[in-house]
Amino acid sequence: MSRVLIVGAGLTGSLCACLLRRELQVKVHIEVWDKARGAGGRMSTSRPPDPSSHSADLGAQYITATAAYTRSHHSLYSELLSAGILQPLHGLIEGLRQRDDTKDYVTPLGTCSVVKHFLSESDSVDASGADLFFERHVTGLFRRGASWEVQRKQGDSEMFDAVVLTMPVPQILQLQGDLGHFLSAEQQHQLHQVVYSSRFAIALFFPPDAILSVPWVAKYVTDNSCIRYVAVDSRKRNADTPGLGPSLVVHTSVPFGMEHLEWDKEDIQPIILKELHKLLPGLPQPISIKCQKWRYSQVLTSVPGCPGHMTVLDQPLLVCGGDAFSHSNFDGCVESALSMLSVLKASLTAAP
């Protein structure tokens, strides 16, 4: 039985595992590894230390679907809407440039619920399912005949017949071993052209009696060099629950994130909070605060041509994917997962 490793339990990796389980006709052992302690990647939902507050989305905030993608990805949107994972966004987002051919969706349980849904659909109920492992940080790839030896930061290396890499491109390029030997000069050039934005995000968790008196569910800020976006996250997600305090999410601007990228979160947090209190004077005292640094926030420059994936080696298969190979939103990740699925199906079906 072929062994397939998908590195990265974000949207692209989780959907790839789900679709591979659903559509592959041959029995394959699938594993999904992520270096974090939980799934989601940049679709991250943070739970407060105190259970009396709502959770908060520190990464992706909502999903915007064009009419074209609503049609081409109809089955996935229908699945997520039917399961209650997605709901139409109804609240006011101040400063949002709405287009006539788009529709916005929110996730009542947090954006991470999309990833968890696809991972649950790929769970190992039989030999074609997927096994999920956290805190497995891949450090190197070494070709061993018809297999890949995958080394991780802690623990023994393991052998796989096919490897799918969905982490940010700079992390792919940092891998030790044989990857660099098999990348062509053109592929290396294309990968080095990928550019990401960077930013900081802060979640503030409030007690149940806190009142956030703003007319919007989220707001794009245009006159502040530090803060770009603020959301009453629980309200934005249609998730206000009696007895739970609201949560507030703040994203910095890209220039601020780039300028302070190497600063510690502990030094950045008070700067952001000072600017936040200028924007929202009289803000109640939160129970707790969490600060997140997104070194690889959104893809500003994708791999040329947006191919969806990059096949590094056919046998044993090594393929790279993610939003850097398409575009940086939900449908871009879907396009990449579908692109890699076709390569995996062809390779694994042809395998002896």
mmCIF file of C-alpha atoms in Angstrom:
data_model
loop_
_atom_site.group_PDB
_atom_site.id
_atom_site.type_symbol
_atom_site.label_atom_id
_atom_site.label_comp_id
_atom_site.label_asym_id
_atom_site.label_seq_id
_atom_site.Cartn_x
_atom_site.Cartn_y
_atom_site.Cartn_z
ATOM 1 C CA MET A 1 0.000 0.000 0.000
ATOM 2 C CA SER A 2 1.395 3.418 -0.981
ATOM 3 C CA ARG A 3 2.140 5.866 1.831
ATOM 4 C CA VAL A 4 1.393 9.544 1.166
ATOM 5 C CA LEU A 5 2.478 12.411 3.419
ATOM 6 C CA ILE A 6 0.784 15.828 3.273
ATOM 7 C CA VAL A 7 2.817 18.456 5.132
ATOM 8 C CA GLY A 8 0.603 21.222 6.474
ATOM 9 C CA ALA A 9 -2.840 20.991 8.095
ATOM 10 C CA GLY A 10 -4.118 24.249 6.691
ATOM 11 C CA LEU A 11 -6.874 24.645 4.125
ATOM 12 C CA THR A 12 -4.940 23.317 1.117
ATOM 13 C CA GLY A 13 -3.532 20.295 2.945
ATOM 14 C CA SER A 14 -6.787 19.363 4.673
ATOM 15 C CA LEU A 15 -8.850 19.644 1.484
ATOM 16 C CA CYS A 16 -6.239 17.684 -0.480
ATOM 17 C CA ALA A 17 -6.423 14.870 2.107
ATOM 18 C CA CYS A 18 -10.235 14.938 2.037
ATOM 19 C CA LEU A 19 -10.505 14.835 -1.764
ATOM 20 C CA LEU A 20 -7.814 12.158 -2.031
ATOM 21 C CA ARG A 21 -9.741 9.949 0.371
ATOM 22 C CA ARG A 22 -13.016 10.515 -1.455
ATOM 23 C CA GLU A 23 -11.833 10.107 -5.031
ATOM 24 C CA LEU A 24 -8.920 7.682 -5.041
ATOM 25 C CA GLN A 25 -9.972 4.225 -6.154
ATOM 26 C CA VAL A 26 -6.893 2.418 -4.831
ATOM 27 C CA LYS A 27 -6.043 1.907 -1.160
ATOM 28 C CA VAL A 28 -3.493 4.423 0.079
ATOM 29 C CA HIS A 29 -2.253 5.288 3.568
ATOM 30 C CA ILE A 30 -2.430 9.076 4.030
ATOM 31 C CA GLU A 31 -0.809 11.044 6.830
ATOM 32 C CA VAL A 32 -1.114 14.791 7.493
ATOM 33 C CA TRP A 33 1.624 16.423 9.546
ATOM 34 C CA ASP A 34 1.682 19.942 10.973
ATOM 35 C CA LYS A 35 4.323 21.571 13.136
ATOM 36 C CA ALA A 36 1.698 23.455 15.165
ATOM 37 C CA ARG A 37 -0.333 22.092 18.074
ATOM 38 C CA GLY A 38 -3.565 22.305 16.105
ATOM 39 C CA ALA A 39 -5.045 22.503 12.635
ATOM 40 C CA GLY A 40 -5.907 25.596 10.637
ATOM 41 C CA GLY A 41 -2.744 27.310 9.504
ATOM 42 C CA ARG A 42 -3.701 30.856 8.568
ATOM 43 C CA MET A 43 -7.361 29.932 9.120
ATOM 44 C CA SER A 44 -6.666 30.035 12.833
ATOM 45 C CA THR A 45 -9.289 30.367 15.569
ATOM 46 C CA SER A 46 -8.019 31.140 19.059
ATOM 47 C CA ARG A 47 -9.890 30.118 22.185
ATOM 48 C CA PRO A 48 -9.613 32.408 25.224
ATOM 49 C CA PRO A 49 -7.998 31.204 28.461
ATOM 50 C CA ASP A 50 -11.252 32.116 30.217
ATOM 51 C CA PRO A 51 -14.246 30.148 28.819
ATOM 52 C CA SER A 52 -16.596 33.062 29.492
ATOM 53 C CA SER A 53 -15.477 34.808 26.272
ATOM 54 C CA HIS A 54 -16.029 34.027 22.605
ATOM 55 C CA SER A 55 -13.225 32.627 20.461
ATOM 56 C CA ALA A 56 -11.557 34.854 17.856
ATOM 57 C CA ASP A 57 -10.247 34.412 14.325
ATOM 58 C CA LEU A 58 -6.661 35.637 14.293
ATOM 59 C CA GLY A 59 -6.018 34.791 10.626
ATOM 60 C CA ALA A 60 -8.517 34.766 7.753
ATOM 61 C CA GLN A 61 -11.626 36.775 8.628
ATOM 62 C CA TYR A 62 -14.270 35.809 6.094
ATOM 63 C CA ILE A 63 -14.582 34.156 2.704
ATOM 64 C CA THR A 64 -15.316 36.165 -0.434
ATOM 65 C CA ALA A 65 -16.563 34.119 -3.396
ATOM 66 C CA THR A 66 -16.839 35.454 -6.931
ATOM 67 C CA ALA A 67 -19.743 34.328 -9.080
ATOM 68 C CA ALA A 68 -17.359 32.260 -11.213
ATOM 69 C CA TYR A 69 -15.908 30.394 -8.231
ATOM 70 C CA THR A 70 -19.350 29.977 -6.685
ATOM 71 C CA ARG A 71 -20.221 28.011 -9.821
ATOM 72 C CA SER A 72 -16.964 26.081 -10.291
ATOM 73 C CA HIS A 73 -16.647 25.212 -6.576
ATOM 74 C CA HIS A 74 -20.397 24.812 -6.079
ATOM 75 C CA SER A 75 -20.175 21.362 -4.482
ATOM 76 C CA LEU A 76 -17.780 22.553 -1.768
ATOM 77 C CA TYR A 77 -19.764 25.709 -0.991
ATOM 78 C CA SER A 78 -22.979 23.672 -0.842
ATOM 79 C CA GLU A 79 -21.348 21.139 1.465
ATOM 80 C CA LEU A 80 -20.082 23.800 3.872
ATOM 81 C CA LEU A 81 -23.367 25.734 3.832
ATOM 82 C CA SER A 82 -25.427 22.581 4.412
ATOM 83 C CA ALA A 83 -23.204 21.613 7.336
ATOM 84 C CA GLY A 84 -23.590 25.070 8.893
ATOM 85 C CA ILE A 85 -19.860 25.692 8.573
ATOM 86 C CA LEU A 86 -20.510 28.722 6.356
ATOM 87 C CA GLN A 87 -23.243 31.348 6.573
ATOM 88 C CA PRO A 88 -23.819 34.499 4.528
ATOM 89 C CA LEU A 89 -22.262 37.611 6.079
ATOM 90 C CA HIS A 90 -25.046 39.991 7.071
ATOM 91 C CA GLY A 91 -23.395 42.640 9.241
ATOM 92 C CA LEU A 92 -21.852 45.918 8.110
ATOM 93 C CA ILE A 93 -18.155 45.870 7.256
ATOM 94 C CA GLU A 94 -17.263 49.540 7.094
ATOM 95 C CA GLY A 95 -14.829 50.390 4.316
ATOM 96 C CA LEU A 96 -15.269 47.087 2.455
ATOM 97 C CA ARG A 97 -15.075 47.527 -1.301
ATOM 98 C CA GLN A 98 -17.938 45.275 -2.315
ATOM 99 C CA ARG A 99 -18.124 44.015 -5.889
ATOM 100 C CA ASP A 100 -21.360 43.111 -7.632
ATOM 101 C CA ASP A 101 -20.158 39.623 -8.552
ATOM 102 C CA THR A 102 -19.025 38.561 -5.057
ATOM 103 C CA LYS A 103 -20.654 37.137 -1.969
ATOM 104 C CA ASP A 104 -19.180 37.074 1.535
ATOM 105 C CA TYR A 105 -19.454 34.209 3.991
ATOM 106 C CA VAL A 106 -18.604 33.886 7.670
ATOM 107 C CA THR A 107 -17.909 30.873 9.869
ATOM 108 C CA PRO A 108 -20.013 30.791 13.079
ATOM 109 C CA LEU A 109 -17.580 28.375 14.715
ATOM 110 C CA GLY A 110 -14.488 30.201 13.458
ATOM 111 C CA THR A 111 -12.524 29.900 10.225
ATOM 112 C CA CYS A 112 -10.663 26.905 11.616
ATOM 113 C CA SER A 113 -13.954 24.974 11.439
ATOM 114 C CA VAL A 114 -13.585 24.815 7.631
ATOM 115 C CA VAL A 115 -10.233 23.056 7.956
ATOM 116 C CA LYS A 116 -11.501 20.786 10.727
ATOM 117 C CA HIS A 117 -14.469 19.814 8.578
ATOM 118 C CA PHE A 118 -12.262 18.635 5.729
ATOM 119 C CA LEU A 119 -9.917 16.863 8.130
ATOM 120 C CA SER A 120 -12.841 15.047 9.741
ATOM 121 C CA GLU A 121 -13.962 13.972 6.278
ATOM 122 C CA SER A 122 -10.505 12.485 5.691
ATOM 123 C CA ASP A 123 -10.281 10.634 9.021
ATOM 124 C CA SER A 124 -8.971 7.096 8.862
ATOM 125 C CA VAL A 125 -12.146 5.032 8.880
ATOM 126 C CA ASP A 126 -10.540 2.571 6.492
ATOM 127 C CA ALA A 127 -7.257 2.042 4.669
ATOM 128 C CA SER A 128 -7.912 5.032 2.392
ATOM 129 C CA GLY A 129 -8.355 7.519 5.248
ATOM 130 C CA ALA A 130 -5.886 10.009 6.672
ATOM 131 C CA ASP A 131 -4.056 10.045 10.001
ATOM 132 C CA LEU A 132 -3.433 13.490 11.493
ATOM 133 C CA PHE A 133 -0.365 14.317 13.580
ATOM 134 C CA PHE A 134 0.516 17.635 15.223
ATOM 135 C CA GLU A 135 3.875 18.973 16.441
ATOM 136 C CA ARG A 136 5.661 17.205 13.598
ATOM 137 C CA HIS A 137 8.053 19.752 12.144
ATOM 138 C CA VAL A 138 9.538 18.530 8.869
ATOM 139 C CA THR A 139 13.196 19.549 8.493
ATOM 140 C CA GLY A 140 14.491 17.481 5.569
ATOM 141 C CA LEU A 141 13.645 15.303 2.571
ATOM 142 C CA PHE A 142 15.998 12.630 1.270
ATOM 143 C CA ARG A 143 15.389 10.408 -1.729
ATOM 144 C CA ARG A 144 15.867 6.751 -0.915
ATOM 145 C CA GLY A 145 15.301 4.811 -4.142
ATOM 146 C CA ALA A 146 11.566 4.784 -4.847
ATOM 147 C CA SER A 147 10.680 6.531 -1.561
ATOM 148 C CA TRP A 148 11.233 9.725 0.390
ATOM 149 C CA GLU A 149 12.805 9.711 3.820
ATOM 150 C CA VAL A 150 11.164 12.538 5.746
ATOM 151 C CA GLN A 151 13.068 13.895 8.713
ATOM 152 C CA ARG A 152 11.446 15.898 11.475
ATOM 153 C CA LYS A 153 12.754 18.104 14.249
ATOM 154 C CA GLN A 154 11.990 15.612 16.986
ATOM 155 C CA GLY A 155 11.496 11.885 16.487
ATOM 156 C CA ASP A 156 12.574 9.323 13.950
ATOM 157 C CA SER A 157 12.425 9.852 10.202
ATOM 158 C CA GLU A 158 9.756 7.994 8.214
ATOM 159 C CA MET A 159 9.470 6.688 4.668
ATOM 160 C CA PHE A 160 6.775 7.723 2.185
ATOM 161 C CA ASP A 161 6.062 6.957 -1.463
ATOM 162 C CA ALA A 162 4.737 10.448 -2.192
ATOM 163 C CA VAL A 163 5.111 13.781 -0.378
ATOM 164 C CA VAL A 164 2.928 16.892 -0.714
ATOM 165 C CA LEU A 165 4.288 20.181 0.673
ATOM 166 C CA THR A 166 1.716 22.889 1.444
ATOM 167 C CA MET A 167 3.640 25.139 3.828
ATOM 168 C CA PRO A 168 4.755 28.666 2.849
ATOM 169 C CA VAL A 169 7.342 28.719 0.072
ATOM 170 C CA PRO A 170 10.208 30.122 2.210
ATOM 171 C CA GLN A 171 9.783 27.140 4.557
ATOM 172 C CA ILE A 172 9.879 24.776 1.565
ATOM 173 C CA LEU A 173 13.135 26.332 0.402
ATOM 174 C CA GLN A 174 14.641 25.928 3.886
ATOM 175 C CA LEU A 175 14.238 22.135 3.878
ATOM 176 C CA GLN A 176 17.441 20.163 4.098
ATOM 177 C CA GLY A 177 18.292 17.161 1.971
ATOM 178 C CA ASP A 178 17.649 16.484 -1.694
ATOM 179 C CA LEU A 179 14.871 18.930 -2.535
ATOM 180 C CA GLY A 180 17.277 21.534 -3.903
ATOM 181 C CA HIS A 181 18.927 18.940 -6.151
ATOM 182 C CA PHE A 182 15.665 18.152 -7.944
ATOM 183 C CA LEU A 183 14.376 21.691 -8.356
ATOM 184 C CA SER A 184 15.248 22.974 -11.812
ATOM 185 C CA ALA A 185 16.848 26.402 -12.182
ATOM 186 C CA GLU A 186 13.536 27.720 -13.486
ATOM 187 C CA GLN A 187 11.594 26.256 -10.564
ATOM 188 C CA GLN A 188 14.023 27.741 -8.068
ATOM 189 C CA HIS A 189 13.691 31.111 -9.771
ATOM 190 C CA GLN A 190 9.895 30.882 -9.657
ATOM 191 C CA LEU A 191 9.850 29.975 -5.962
ATOM 192 C CA HIS A 192 12.198 32.808 -5.063
ATOM 193 C CA GLN A 193 9.821 35.237 -6.795
ATOM 194 C CA VAL A 194 7.026 34.492 -4.310
ATOM 195 C CA VAL A 195 6.414 37.394 -1.916
ATOM 196 C CA TYR A 196 4.275 37.386 1.233
ATOM 197 C CA SER A 197 2.893 40.230 3.300
ATOM 198 C CA SER A 198 3.491 40.213 7.054
ATOM 199 C CA ARG A 199 1.344 41.543 9.857
ATOM 200 C CA PHE A 200 0.476 41.240 13.518
ATOM 201 C CA ALA A 201 -2.935 40.325 14.882
ATOM 202 C CA ILE A 202 -4.337 40.783 18.363
ATOM 203 C CA ALA A 203 -7.395 39.188 19.943
ATOM 204 C CA LEU A 204 -9.029 40.804 22.954
ATOM 205 C CA PHE A 205 -11.394 38.644 25.002
ATOM 206 C CA PHE A 206 -13.997 40.443 27.131
ATOM 207 C CA PRO A 207 -16.222 39.444 30.079
ATOM 208 C CA PRO A 208 -19.932 38.681 29.512
ATOM 209 C CA ASP A 209 -21.075 42.121 30.714
ATOM 210 C CA ALA A 210 -18.809 44.031 28.305
ATOM 211 C CA ILE A 211 -20.539 46.145 25.654
ATOM 212 C CA LEU A 212 -18.782 47.132 22.427
ATOM 213 C CA SER A 213 -20.822 50.072 21.129
ATOM 214 C CA VAL A 214 -19.921 50.249 17.452
ATOM 215 C CA PRO A 215 -22.366 50.135 14.497
ATOM 216 C CA TRP A 216 -20.280 47.683 12.457
ATOM 217 C CA VAL A 217 -19.194 44.079 12.745
ATOM 218 C CA ALA A 218 -15.833 44.967 11.182
ATOM 219 C CA LYS A 219 -14.085 48.066 9.892
ATOM 220 C CA TYR A 220 -11.194 48.767 7.522
ATOM 221 C CA VAL A 221 -9.133 51.623 8.939
ATOM 222 C CA THR A 222 -7.598 54.033 6.424
ATOM 223 C CA ASP A 223 -6.120 56.806 8.576
ATOM 224 C CA ASN A 224 -3.849 54.864 10.927
ATOM 225 C CA SER A 225 -0.312 53.741 10.127
ATOM 226 C CA CYS A 226 -0.504 50.842 12.582
ATOM 227 C CA ILE A 227 -4.020 49.377 12.411
ATOM 228 C CA ARG A 228 -5.710 48.325 9.169
ATOM 229 C CA TYR A 229 -8.684 46.227 10.343
ATOM 230 C CA VAL A 230 -10.821 45.813 13.461
ATOM 231 C CA ALA A 231 -13.660 43.330 13.979
ATOM 232 C CA VAL A 232 -16.096 42.506 16.741
ATOM 233 C CA ASP A 233 -15.357 38.947 15.850
ATOM 234 C CA SER A 234 -18.182 37.182 17.661
ATOM 235 C CA ARG A 235 -20.711 39.560 16.083
ATOM 236 C CA LYS A 236 -19.120 39.317 12.629
ATOM 237 C CA ARG A 237 -19.461 35.514 12.709
ATOM 238 C CA ASN A 238 -23.147 35.601 13.763
ATOM 239 C CA ALA A 239 -21.894 33.856 16.894
ATOM 240 C CA ASP A 240 -23.003 36.117 19.738
ATOM 241 C CA THR A 241 -24.065 33.759 22.512
ATOM 242 C CA PRO A 242 -25.802 34.902 25.740
ATOM 243 C CA GLY A 243 -23.487 34.478 28.694
ATOM 244 C CA LEU A 244 -20.304 34.798 26.665
ATOM 245 C CA GLY A 245 -18.313 37.991 26.373
ATOM 246 C CA PRO A 246 -17.480 39.473 22.969
ATOM 247 C CA SER A 247 -14.133 39.138 21.243
ATOM 248 C CA LEU A 248 -12.335 41.833 19.273
ATOM 249 C CA VAL A 249 -9.727 41.217 16.566
ATOM 250 C CA VAL A 250 -7.189 43.780 15.335
ATOM 251 C CA HIS A 251 -4.935 43.367 12.278
ATOM 252 C CA THR A 252 -2.048 45.712 11.627
ATOM 253 C CA SER A 253 -1.292 47.229 8.256
ATOM 254 C CA VAL A 254 1.175 45.472 5.969
ATOM 255 C CA PRO A 255 3.748 48.326 6.116
ATOM 256 C CA PHE A 256 3.646 48.245 9.928
ATOM 257 C CA GLY A 257 4.022 44.458 9.904
ATOM 258 C CA MET A 258 6.983 44.581 7.548
ATOM 259 C CA GLU A 259 8.691 47.366 9.480
ATOM 260 C CA HIS A 260 8.375 45.559 12.822
ATOM 261 C CA LEU A 261 8.622 41.983 11.580
ATOM 262 C CA GLU A 262 11.614 41.066 13.728
ATOM 263 C CA TRP A 263 10.212 42.645 16.879
ATOM 264 C CA ASP A 264 8.968 40.424 19.690
ATOM 265 C CA LYS A 265 5.213 40.170 20.098
ATOM 266 C CA GLU A 266 5.543 41.395 23.674
ATOM 267 C CA ASP A 267 7.032 44.668 22.424
ATOM 268 C CA ILE A 268 4.496 45.115 19.620
ATOM 269 C CA GLN A 269 1.353 44.458 21.657
ATOM 270 C CA PRO A 270 1.356 47.704 23.691
ATOM 271 C CA ILE A 271 1.933 49.755 20.529
ATOM 272 C CA ILE A 272 -1.119 48.220 18.853
ATOM 273 C CA LEU A 273 -3.246 48.580 21.980
ATOM 274 C CA LYS A 274 -2.323 52.260 22.303
ATOM 275 C CA GLU A 275 -3.476 52.875 18.710
ATOM 276 C CA LEU A 276 -6.608 50.804 19.277
ATOM 277 C CA HIS A 277 -7.645 52.952 22.237
ATOM 278 C CA LYS A 278 -7.259 56.027 20.038
ATOM 279 C CA LEU A 279 -9.653 54.457 17.521
ATOM 280 C CA LEU A 280 -12.064 53.106 20.129
ATOM 281 C CA PRO A 281 -11.866 55.275 23.245
ATOM 282 C CA GLY A 282 -13.695 53.868 26.227
ATOM 283 C CA LEU A 283 -13.001 50.274 25.232
ATOM 284 C CA PRO A 284 -13.831 47.945 28.162
ATOM 285 C CA GLN A 285 -11.061 46.113 29.978
ATOM 286 C CA PRO A 286 -10.472 42.672 28.431
ATOM 287 C CA ILE A 287 -10.049 39.492 30.442
ATOM 288 C CA SER A 288 -7.127 38.407 28.300
ATOM 289 C CA ILE A 289 -5.198 39.351 25.152
ATOM 290 C CA LYS A 290 -3.393 37.235 22.572
ATOM 291 C CA CYS A 291 -0.898 38.552 20.027
ATOM 292 C CA GLN A 292 0.021 36.654 16.842
ATOM 293 C CA LYS A 293 2.811 37.390 14.365
ATOM 294 C CA TRP A 294 1.985 36.347 10.787
ATOM 295 C CA ARG A 295 5.333 36.287 9.022
ATOM 296 C CA TYR A 296 3.589 34.778 5.974
ATOM 297 C CA SER A 297 0.199 36.462 6.008
ATOM 298 C CA GLN A 298 -1.014 36.732 2.426
ATOM 299 C CA VAL A 299 0.632 36.045 -0.911
ATOM 300 C CA LEU A 300 1.425 39.304 -2.703
ATOM 301 C CA THR A 301 3.280 37.713 -5.623
ATOM 302 C CA SER A 302 2.377 34.147 -6.625
ATOM 303 C CA VAL A 303 4.365 31.635 -8.624
ATOM 304 C CA PRO A 304 4.247 32.964 -12.209
ATOM 305 C CA GLY A 305 1.217 31.703 -14.107
ATOM 306 C CA CYS A 306 -0.549 30.495 -10.933
ATOM 307 C CA PRO A 307 -0.202 26.805 -11.929
ATOM 308 C CA GLY A 308 -1.866 25.470 -8.770
ATOM 309 C CA HIS A 309 1.052 23.179 -7.965
ATOM 310 C CA MET A 310 4.673 22.430 -8.798
ATOM 311 C CA THR A 311 5.831 18.881 -9.407
ATOM 312 C CA VAL A 312 9.442 18.622 -8.244
ATOM 313 C CA LEU A 313 9.844 14.909 -9.035
ATOM 314 C CA ASP A 314 7.497 12.360 -10.621
ATOM 315 C CA GLN A 315 8.959 9.204 -9.079
ATOM 316 C CA PRO A 316 8.913 9.170 -6.144
ATOM 317 C CA LEU A 317 6.339 11.936 -6.307
ATOM 318 C CA LEU A 318 7.178 15.241 -4.665
ATOM 319 C CA VAL A 319 4.703 18.056 -5.283
ATOM 320 C CA CYS A 320 4.308 21.546 -3.786
ATOM 321 C CA GLY A 321 1.060 23.463 -3.461
ATOM 322 C CA GLY A 322 -0.831 26.120 -1.550
ATOM 323 C CA ASP A 323 -2.018 29.655 -2.174
ATOM 324 C CA ALA A 324 1.436 30.710 -3.392
ATOM 325 C CA PHE A 325 0.772 28.570 -6.472
ATOM 326 C CA SER A 326 -2.639 30.133 -7.143
ATOM 327 C CA HIS A 327 -3.926 33.151 -5.204
ATOM 328 C CA SER A 328 -4.290 33.997 -1.547
ATOM 329 C CA ASN A 329 -7.879 33.245 -0.591
ATOM 330 C CA PHE A 330 -10.249 30.314 -0.029
ATOM 331 C CA ASP A 331 -10.795 29.570 -3.699
ATOM 332 C CA GLY A 332 -7.088 29.833 -4.421
ATOM 333 C CA CYS A 333 -6.426 27.091 -1.873
ATOM 334 C CA VAL A 334 -9.236 25.019 -3.399
ATOM 335 C CA GLU A 335 -7.743 25.440 -6.869
ATOM 336 C CA SER A 336 -4.362 24.285 -5.590
ATOM 337 C CA ALA A 337 -5.835 21.255 -3.809
ATOM 338 C CA LEU A 338 -7.719 20.236 -6.962
ATOM 339 C CA SER A 339 -4.581 20.704 -9.038
ATOM 340 C CA MET A 340 -2.524 18.487 -6.729
ATOM 341 C CA LEU A 341 -5.315 15.933 -6.546
ATOM 342 C CA SER A 342 -5.078 15.290 -10.284
ATOM 343 C CA VAL A 343 -1.311 14.738 -10.012
ATOM 344 C CA LEU A 344 -1.669 12.422 -7.018
ATOM 345 C CA LYS A 345 -4.432 10.374 -8.624
ATOM 346 C CA ALA A 346 -2.407 9.893 -11.787
ATOM 347 C CA SER A 347 0.727 8.931 -9.867
ATOM 348 C CA LEU A 348 -0.853 6.627 -7.296
ATOM 349 C CA THR A 349 -3.151 4.918 -9.781
ATOM 350 C CA ALA A 350 -0.169 4.197 -12.033
ATOM 351 C CA ALA A 351 1.957 2.923 -9.123
ATOM 352 C CA PRO A 352 2.517 -0.858 -9.183
#
